[in-house]
Amino acid sequence: MMANPNYASLKELARAKRAQYGVTTEALNLIVVRKIYSDEGIRIDNWEFPRTIRAAYMSDDADPSVAINKTLPREPRLFSLVHELKHHYVDRPKIEQGQIKCGDYNENQTIEIGAEVFAAEFIYPETEFLERLQLLNIEPGQCSPEDVVRLKRECRACVSYQFLRKRLVRLGFAMPHAFDKIQFQKLEEQLYGPPIYKQKWFQRRRGRAQAK
Ligand SMILES: [Zn+2]
């Protein structure tokens, strides 16, 4: 498959926007993204969407807003908000002219893949990702599930396992479907123990704090 030059320019746009807003991978979080939204004049509305809908960009009467599924956890929420930023920067005229209607987005493959490419590069630039793989000695075609867990814990980017899994496969560090049956959260607990909020002493302490 030929690389789509359109996607290369979207990666460039993502890096330019990072630079414009002084975004670094380690410091990027929901607070930073909300600040960008407010600077761009985009309103965020929390919505009760069906599970399959993450978010939608709307611009009525030059009043842009993003409706976001309020149940989304942190990493996919961040990803969705940055995905919708791409629609704001690139697709807004078409959306305003009604050439694309809200909800049609999924049928508009190029637009959607473009937004995924933009978000991925904005949140965790590919060059930084490749540098991290090298530091962790993860070789092309050789990435094990344990490596993915190590990468998630050490990359310092606000990304989900799904994000890492997809990119590792796309860049040839793992075979397609290599991780389909892996439950990474479980594997992480097996390797490193349960997260702090699941540990008995923490729950006891929190219980005491709440009782006060
Ligand atoms: Zn979209």
CSV table of N, CA and C and ligand atoms in Angstrom, one decimal, residues 55 83-84 87 105-106 111-112 115-116, ligand 1:
chain,number,residue,atom,x,y,z
A,55,ALA,N,-17.0,10.5,20.3
A,55,ALA,CA,-17.1,11.9,20.3
A,55,ALA,C,-17.5,12.4,18.9
A,83,HIS,N,-8.3,13.8,18.4
A,83,HIS,CA,-8.9,13.4,17.1
A,83,HIS,C,-9.8,14.5,16.6
A,84,GLU,N,-10.7,15.0,17.5
A,84,GLU,CA,-11.7,16.0,17.1
A,84,GLU,C,-11.0,17.3,16.7
A,87,HIS,N,-10.5,17.5,13.1
A,87,HIS,CA,-11.7,17.9,12.3
A,87,HIS,C,-11.8,19.4,12.4
A,105,TYR,N,-19.2,10.6,9.8
A,105,TYR,CA,-17.8,10.6,9.8
A,105,TYR,C,-17.2,9.2,9.6
A,106,ASN,N,-17.8,8.2,10.2
A,106,ASN,CA,-17.3,6.8,10.0
A,106,ASN,C,-17.2,6.3,8.6
A,111,ILE,N,-11.0,10.9,6.0
A,111,ILE,CA,-11.1,11.9,7.1
A,111,ILE,C,-10.9,11.3,8.4
A,112,GLU,N,-11.5,10.1,8.6
A,112,GLU,CA,-11.3,9.5,10.0
A,112,GLU,C,-9.9,8.9,10.2
A,115,ALA,N,-7.7,11.7,11.0
A,115,ALA,CA,-7.8,12.2,12.4
A,115,ALA,C,-7.1,11.3,13.4
A,116,GLU,N,-7.1,10.0,13.1
A,116,GLU,CA,-6.4,9.1,14.0
A,116,GLU,C,-4.9,9.3,13.8
B,1,ZN,ZN,-13.6,11.7,13.6
